[in-house]
């Protein structure tokens, strides 16, 4: 079967890889001239096999008044009178109660487990240079009550076979000595030794190069998809903005947050809300953390990726395509400088980035045939964890197409 995979971010590249491995002929399509330029370009790099917590949660619900009143700089919500946004918001809130949250979180953890297996197989069969490393991860809790509130979830994850440990501040400092100079509050930490990281954009480039070298996949970059044509009730071609259509037997849409530009062709896209985030990358310097850190209070993730050190964070529910907001980036930089001044205070060069996470109300992706066009499949809405979930959802997609 000839399959057009639309989108060459982590999800599209992973989908192309597993579809080609299943014996399909694949064309990987992107509006950009190279893979890994969208939401996957400079994310926090975390392969959070044991995190998986759905965004809509009882804790977020309790925090909602502070978010709406702009009292927490980590969040920014611009309410809009837009039917899709209001529907998404109501469904998001309906997913926040504890039982729904755990159901969604368990589903994400299961998908992360499948991703982890696929990543292990991929690393065993191919030599890809994307700064992959099992760095371990420390979630830093600011006070005794937030640390105590984390314990039941850690216990549940341990029962699922995941290795997570509650640590005192002193124990966390043994795992990551750089915490001795950390300027934020730390009452204790949750440690996940098996969590890994890597450069998601480099992963996209390296895996695409490998597939092209093996003649497993052909690419069509610099081509923006604008819709689909059907023949006898099923997909026949993918239409582009400014070149000839591509005849295919099936199409997989992995367009990340930009899937919303295809809403007239795909009703599924309406259930995906972009949530913008920012990152700042500087050179890694001696004494900076090597273990990945999440500052739970400030909602910041720190990662040493190769010779770089990155902070990522903020969750802005704003109009799709709002782009880079300098005032929001300034908040990220100031907060990161306040807790790790030696890392971010005097960096010689810095990469400033913003991207949009494609978030569904339940926080797990839609991997399904399109309701509107036979032969079109959706693999989108990976939210906060697209890099973590990409290979697992690609495996499920390949199984579906088989
Ligand atoms: C600040 C931040 C930090 C994050 N940190 C992490 C993390 O640590 N770990 C983690 O697992 N996840 C993280 N994420 C989430 C993760 O980055 C995303 O979920 C993931 O990148 C989504 O991948 P994707 O392939 O679906 O989308 P993208 O990477 O956006 O790829 C979609 C591609 O589709 C192309 N496209 C779109 N529309 C069209 C069209 N019409 N025609 C042709 N091409 C099209 C785009 O050009 C783009 O290249 C983070 C996100 C942000 C913003």
Short mmCIF file of C-alpha atoms in Angstrom, two decimals, residues 7-359:
data_model
loop_
_atom_site.label_atom_id
_atom_site.label_comp_id
_atom_site.label_asym_id
_atom_site.label_seq_id
_atom_site.Cartn_x
_atom_site.Cartn_y
_atom_site.Cartn_z
CA UNK A 7 3.90 15.87 8.99
CA UNK A 8 7.55 15.15 9.70
CA UNK A 9 7.66 15.88 13.41
CA UNK A 10 8.37 13.14 15.95
CA UNK A 11 4.97 11.55 15.35
CA UNK A 12 5.12 11.60 11.55
CA UNK A 13 8.71 10.38 11.30
CA UNK A 14 7.98 7.57 13.79
CA UNK A 15 4.83 6.66 11.85
CA UNK A 16 6.73 6.58 8.55
CA UNK A 17 9.37 4.34 10.12
CA UNK A 18 6.94 1.75 11.49
CA UNK A 19 4.72 1.78 8.39
CA UNK A 20 7.77 1.21 6.18
CA UNK A 21 8.92 -1.57 8.52
CA UNK A 22 5.48 -3.17 8.07
CA UNK A 23 6.15 -3.28 4.32
CA UNK A 24 4.27 -0.22 3.07
CA UNK A 25 5.62 2.22 0.52
CA UNK A 26 5.70 5.58 2.35
CA UNK A 27 5.99 9.22 1.26
CA UNK A 28 6.81 11.53 4.19
CA UNK A 29 5.36 14.98 3.51
CA UNK A 30 5.97 18.30 5.25
CA UNK A 31 5.35 21.96 4.49
CA UNK A 32 8.81 22.70 5.90
CA UNK A 33 12.00 21.96 3.96
CA UNK A 34 13.31 19.56 6.63
CA UNK A 35 11.93 17.28 9.36
CA UNK A 36 11.57 18.31 13.01
CA UNK A 37 10.79 21.98 12.54
CA UNK A 38 7.34 22.16 14.24
CA UNK A 39 6.46 21.42 17.88
CA UNK A 40 9.29 18.89 17.93
CA UNK A 41 12.05 21.44 17.22
CA UNK A 42 13.28 22.46 20.70
CA UNK A 43 11.06 20.76 23.27
CA UNK A 44 12.27 19.69 26.72
CA UNK A 45 13.66 16.48 25.25
CA UNK A 46 12.19 14.23 27.94
CA UNK A 47 11.33 10.62 27.23
CA UNK A 48 9.14 10.48 30.32
CA UNK A 49 8.33 6.79 30.38
CA UNK A 50 6.96 6.99 33.93
CA UNK A 51 5.43 10.46 34.07
CA UNK A 52 2.43 10.41 31.73
CA UNK A 53 0.19 12.51 33.97
CA UNK A 54 -2.81 13.84 32.04
CA UNK A 55 -3.02 17.63 31.97
CA UNK A 56 -6.67 17.84 33.09
CA UNK A 57 -6.37 16.87 36.76
CA UNK A 58 -7.95 17.58 40.15
CA UNK A 59 -4.87 19.67 41.03
CA UNK A 60 -5.25 21.78 37.89
CA UNK A 61 -8.96 22.20 38.61
CA UNK A 62 -8.19 23.52 42.11
CA UNK A 63 -5.60 25.85 40.60
CA UNK A 64 -7.97 27.15 37.91
CA UNK A 65 -9.09 30.35 39.72
CA UNK A 66 -5.42 31.40 40.09
CA UNK A 67 -4.76 30.61 36.41
CA UNK A 68 -7.78 32.54 35.13
CA UNK A 69 -6.90 35.49 37.41
CA UNK A 70 -3.32 35.47 35.95
CA UNK A 71 -1.81 34.82 39.37
CA UNK A 72 0.40 31.96 38.12
CA UNK A 73 2.93 33.10 35.51
CA UNK A 74 3.39 29.51 34.28
CA UNK A 75 -0.06 29.63 32.67
CA UNK A 76 -1.76 32.09 30.41
CA UNK A 77 -5.33 31.59 29.20
CA UNK A 78 -7.03 33.89 26.75
CA UNK A 79 -10.73 32.99 26.77
CA UNK A 80 -12.28 33.10 23.30
CA UNK A 81 -15.81 33.00 21.97
CA UNK A 82 -15.08 30.20 19.56
CA UNK A 83 -17.31 27.09 19.47
CA UNK A 84 -14.37 24.65 19.10
CA UNK A 85 -12.48 26.27 21.96
CA UNK A 86 -15.53 26.26 24.29
CA UNK A 87 -16.31 22.62 23.44
CA UNK A 88 -12.68 21.66 24.03
CA UNK A 89 -12.67 23.58 27.34
CA UNK A 90 -15.79 21.83 28.64
CA UNK A 91 -14.50 18.41 27.64
CA UNK A 92 -11.13 19.23 29.22
CA UNK A 93 -12.84 20.13 32.53
CA UNK A 94 -14.93 16.94 32.37
CA UNK A 95 -11.63 14.99 32.31
CA UNK A 96 -10.29 16.65 35.48
CA UNK A 97 -12.01 14.61 38.26
CA UNK A 98 -9.73 12.07 39.97
CA UNK A 99 -11.18 8.92 38.40
CA UNK A 100 -11.04 10.29 34.85
CA UNK A 101 -7.57 11.69 35.45
CA UNK A 102 -6.21 8.32 36.54
CA UNK A 103 -7.94 6.53 33.63
CA UNK A 104 -6.34 8.96 31.19
CA UNK A 105 -2.97 8.80 32.95
CA UNK A 106 -3.00 4.97 32.90
CA UNK A 107 -3.79 5.01 29.16
CA UNK A 108 -0.86 7.39 28.56
CA UNK A 109 1.49 5.26 30.67
CA UNK A 110 0.51 2.16 28.68
CA UNK A 111 1.27 3.98 25.42
CA UNK A 112 4.57 5.24 26.89
CA UNK A 113 5.47 1.63 27.74
CA UNK A 114 4.93 0.62 24.10
CA UNK A 115 7.00 3.61 22.98
CA UNK A 116 9.82 2.62 25.27
CA UNK A 117 9.87 -0.91 23.81
CA UNK A 118 9.96 0.50 20.28
CA UNK A 119 12.72 2.95 21.20
CA UNK A 120 14.81 0.08 22.63
CA UNK A 121 14.35 -1.90 19.39
CA UNK A 122 15.19 1.12 17.24
CA UNK A 123 18.35 1.91 19.23
CA UNK A 124 19.42 -1.73 18.93
CA UNK A 125 19.02 -1.80 15.14
CA UNK A 126 20.25 1.67 14.14
CA UNK A 127 23.03 4.02 15.12
CA UNK A 128 21.21 7.34 15.47
CA UNK A 129 23.02 10.38 16.91
CA UNK A 130 20.40 12.37 18.78
CA UNK A 131 22.07 12.73 22.19
CA UNK A 132 19.96 9.94 23.65
CA UNK A 133 20.79 9.29 27.30
CA UNK A 134 19.12 7.60 30.29
CA UNK A 135 19.55 10.68 32.45
CA UNK A 136 16.96 9.92 35.15
CA UNK A 137 14.52 12.55 36.31
CA UNK A 138 13.84 14.41 39.56
CA UNK A 139 10.51 16.13 40.13
CA UNK A 140 11.25 18.76 42.78
CA UNK A 141 8.43 19.52 45.25
CA UNK A 142 8.52 22.85 47.07
CA UNK A 143 6.89 21.89 50.38
CA UNK A 144 5.87 18.95 52.56
CA UNK A 145 2.20 19.05 51.55
CA UNK A 146 2.81 18.92 47.77
CA UNK A 147 5.37 16.14 48.31
CA UNK A 148 2.87 14.16 50.41
CA UNK A 149 0.19 14.66 47.74
CA UNK A 150 2.51 13.08 45.15
CA UNK A 151 2.96 9.86 47.18
CA UNK A 152 -0.28 7.99 46.22
CA UNK A 153 0.45 8.43 42.49
CA UNK A 154 4.00 7.19 43.00
CA UNK A 155 2.61 4.14 44.82
CA UNK A 156 0.17 3.43 41.97
CA UNK A 157 2.93 3.70 39.38
CA UNK A 158 5.15 1.39 41.41
CA UNK A 159 2.30 -1.14 41.41
CA UNK A 160 2.33 -0.88 37.61
CA UNK A 161 6.01 -1.88 37.68
CA UNK A 162 7.45 1.59 37.13
CA UNK A 163 10.50 2.58 39.13
CA UNK A 164 9.71 5.80 41.01
CA UNK A 165 11.08 6.71 44.42
CA UNK A 166 10.31 9.38 46.99
CA UNK A 167 13.52 11.14 48.07
CA UNK A 168 14.34 13.65 50.79
CA UNK A 169 16.20 16.78 49.73
CA UNK A 170 19.48 15.29 50.99
CA UNK A 171 18.90 12.10 48.97
CA UNK A 172 18.03 14.13 45.87
CA UNK A 173 21.30 16.05 46.27
CA UNK A 174 23.19 12.77 46.20
CA UNK A 175 21.50 11.89 42.88
CA UNK A 176 22.13 15.38 41.46
CA UNK A 177 24.84 17.34 43.35
CA UNK A 178 24.00 20.53 41.38
CA UNK A 179 20.84 20.80 43.54
CA UNK A 180 23.03 22.11 46.39
CA UNK A 181 23.11 25.47 44.65
CA UNK A 182 19.50 25.37 43.36
CA UNK A 183 17.78 28.57 44.42
CA UNK A 184 14.19 27.23 44.44
CA UNK A 185 12.42 25.58 47.38
CA UNK A 186 12.94 21.78 47.61
CA UNK A 187 11.19 19.77 50.32
CA UNK A 188 11.87 16.49 48.53
CA UNK A 189 11.69 14.85 45.13
CA UNK A 190 10.21 12.02 43.12
CA UNK A 191 13.04 10.23 41.34
CA UNK A 192 12.56 8.21 38.15
CA UNK A 193 15.93 6.64 37.34
CA UNK A 194 14.88 5.10 33.99
CA UNK A 195 13.57 8.22 32.28
CA UNK A 196 15.64 9.18 29.25
CA UNK A 197 16.11 12.20 27.02
CA UNK A 198 17.30 13.20 23.60
CA UNK A 199 17.15 15.90 20.96
CA UNK A 200 13.75 15.37 19.30
CA UNK A 201 14.62 17.42 16.22
CA UNK A 202 17.86 15.49 15.69
CA UNK A 203 15.86 12.26 16.08
CA UNK A 204 13.54 13.40 13.26
CA UNK A 205 16.48 14.29 10.98
CA UNK A 206 18.51 11.16 11.74
CA UNK A 207 15.64 8.72 11.38
CA UNK A 208 14.47 10.37 8.15
CA UNK A 209 18.01 10.16 6.72
CA UNK A 210 18.22 6.50 7.69
CA UNK A 211 14.87 5.66 6.04
CA UNK A 212 15.84 7.52 2.86
CA UNK A 213 19.28 5.81 2.76
CA UNK A 214 17.56 2.45 3.08
CA UNK A 215 15.10 3.48 0.32
CA UNK A 216 12.34 2.65 2.79
CA UNK A 217 10.69 6.07 2.55
CA UNK A 218 10.65 8.91 0.01
CA UNK A 219 10.21 12.51 1.10
CA UNK A 220 8.18 15.44 -0.19
CA UNK A 221 9.35 18.46 1.79
CA UNK A 222 8.34 22.06 1.14
CA UNK A 223 4.81 20.92 0.22
CA UNK A 224 1.78 22.14 2.15
CA UNK A 225 -1.21 19.81 2.13
CA UNK A 226 -4.53 21.61 1.62
CA UNK A 227 -6.96 18.72 1.35
CA UNK A 228 -7.87 15.34 -0.08
CA UNK A 229 -9.64 14.02 -3.16
CA UNK A 230 -11.87 10.98 -3.08
CA UNK A 231 -12.85 8.44 -5.69
CA UNK A 232 -15.64 5.88 -5.25
CA UNK A 233 -16.08 6.88 -1.61
CA UNK A 234 -12.46 6.66 -0.49
CA UNK A 235 -9.26 8.68 -0.56
CA UNK A 236 -7.51 8.83 -3.91
CA UNK A 237 -5.05 11.76 -3.75
CA UNK A 238 -3.48 14.25 -1.38
CA UNK A 239 -3.80 17.85 -2.61
CA UNK A 240 -1.04 20.44 -2.17
CA UNK A 241 -1.08 24.25 -2.17
CA UNK A 242 1.15 24.70 -5.20
CA UNK A 243 2.02 21.42 -6.89
CA UNK A 244 0.52 18.33 -8.48
CA UNK A 245 -1.57 16.06 -6.20
CA UNK A 246 -0.07 12.81 -4.96
CA UNK A 247 -2.03 9.59 -5.65
CA UNK A 248 -2.06 7.37 -2.53
CA UNK A 249 -3.91 4.38 -1.12
CA UNK A 250 -4.03 5.91 2.36
CA UNK A 251 -2.93 9.03 4.24
CA UNK A 252 -1.88 9.49 7.84
CA UNK A 253 -2.28 12.97 9.29
CA UNK A 254 0.27 13.75 12.01
CA UNK A 255 0.33 17.50 11.49
CA UNK A 256 0.74 18.31 15.21
CA UNK A 257 -0.92 21.59 16.26
CA UNK A 258 -1.22 22.64 12.60
CA UNK A 259 -3.79 19.89 12.09
CA UNK A 260 -6.27 22.69 12.81
CA UNK A 261 -5.55 24.11 9.34
CA UNK A 262 -7.19 20.94 7.98
CA UNK A 263 -10.41 21.16 10.02
CA UNK A 264 -12.67 21.41 6.98
CA UNK A 265 -11.33 18.05 5.78
CA UNK A 266 -10.94 16.48 9.23
CA UNK A 267 -13.50 17.02 12.00
CA UNK A 268 -11.10 15.25 14.42
CA UNK A 269 -8.85 18.32 14.28
CA UNK A 270 -11.44 20.37 16.16
CA UNK A 271 -10.73 18.36 19.33
CA UNK A 272 -7.09 19.48 19.38
CA UNK A 273 -6.20 22.72 21.14
CA UNK A 274 -2.71 24.18 20.78
CA UNK A 275 -1.06 24.97 24.15
CA UNK A 276 2.02 27.10 23.59
CA UNK A 277 5.28 26.65 25.48
CA UNK A 278 8.75 28.16 25.36
CA UNK A 279 12.33 26.99 25.68
CA UNK A 280 15.74 28.54 26.13
CA UNK A 281 18.89 26.60 25.25
CA UNK A 282 22.39 27.60 26.38
CA UNK A 283 25.73 25.76 26.41
CA UNK A 284 26.04 23.19 29.20
CA UNK A 285 28.71 24.40 31.62
CA UNK A 286 30.61 22.58 34.36
CA UNK A 287 28.46 22.26 37.49
CA UNK A 288 25.11 22.40 35.68
CA UNK A 289 22.70 19.50 36.35
CA UNK A 290 23.02 16.31 34.27
CA UNK A 291 19.92 14.63 35.70
CA UNK A 292 16.68 16.03 34.23
CA UNK A 293 14.78 18.25 36.66
CA UNK A 294 11.18 19.41 36.85
CA UNK A 295 10.45 22.27 39.23
CA UNK A 296 6.85 21.39 40.11
CA UNK A 297 6.04 24.82 41.57
CA UNK A 298 7.38 26.80 38.61
CA UNK A 299 6.41 24.19 35.98
CA UNK A 300 9.89 24.26 34.47
CA UNK A 301 11.77 21.31 32.96
CA UNK A 302 15.58 21.38 32.78
CA UNK A 303 17.55 19.02 30.56
CA UNK A 304 21.21 18.53 29.66
CA UNK A 305 20.97 17.47 26.00
CA UNK A 306 24.40 16.74 24.54
CA UNK A 307 26.55 19.85 25.07
CA UNK A 308 23.46 22.03 25.60
CA UNK A 309 21.39 22.90 28.65
CA UNK A 310 17.71 23.62 28.10
CA UNK A 311 14.85 24.98 30.15
CA UNK A 312 11.30 24.58 28.84
CA UNK A 313 7.95 25.52 30.28
CA UNK A 314 4.83 27.72 30.30
CA UNK A 315 1.41 26.59 29.13
CA UNK A 316 -0.44 29.25 27.16
CA UNK A 317 -3.93 28.54 25.89
CA UNK A 318 -4.11 31.27 23.29
CA UNK A 319 -5.37 31.56 19.73
CA UNK A 320 -3.71 28.96 17.44
CA UNK A 321 -0.65 30.30 15.65
CA UNK A 322 -0.18 33.21 18.08
CA UNK A 323 3.57 32.78 17.70
CA UNK A 324 6.48 33.85 19.89
CA UNK A 325 5.44 36.32 22.63
CA UNK A 326 8.57 38.13 23.94
CA UNK A 327 6.93 38.94 27.31
CA UNK A 328 6.12 35.26 27.93
CA UNK A 329 9.63 34.21 26.93
CA UNK A 330 11.01 36.84 29.36
CA UNK A 331 9.07 35.14 32.20
CA UNK A 332 10.64 31.78 31.33
CA UNK A 333 14.13 33.29 31.22
CA UNK A 334 13.74 35.25 34.47
CA UNK A 335 12.34 32.24 36.36
CA UNK A 336 15.13 29.97 35.07
CA UNK A 337 17.79 32.58 35.94
CA UNK A 338 16.33 32.93 39.45
CA UNK A 339 16.71 29.22 40.28
CA UNK A 340 19.87 28.38 38.28
CA UNK A 341 21.67 31.75 37.89
CA UNK A 342 25.04 30.17 37.04
CA UNK A 343 23.52 28.28 34.08
CA UNK A 344 21.33 30.95 32.51
CA UNK A 345 22.70 34.22 33.96
CA UNK A 346 25.63 34.78 31.62
CA UNK A 347 25.25 32.38 28.73
CA UNK A 348 27.27 33.44 25.65
CA UNK A 349 24.68 32.28 23.16
CA UNK A 350 21.10 31.22 23.53
CA UNK A 351 18.42 29.66 21.36
CA UNK A 352 14.97 31.10 22.04
CA UNK A 353 12.02 29.01 20.90
CA UNK A 354 8.28 28.64 21.22
CA UNK A 355 6.09 25.80 20.01
CA UNK A 356 2.50 24.62 20.38
CA UNK A 357 1.63 21.32 22.02
CA UNK A 358 -1.35 19.64 20.31
CA UNK A 359 -3.57 18.83 23.33
#
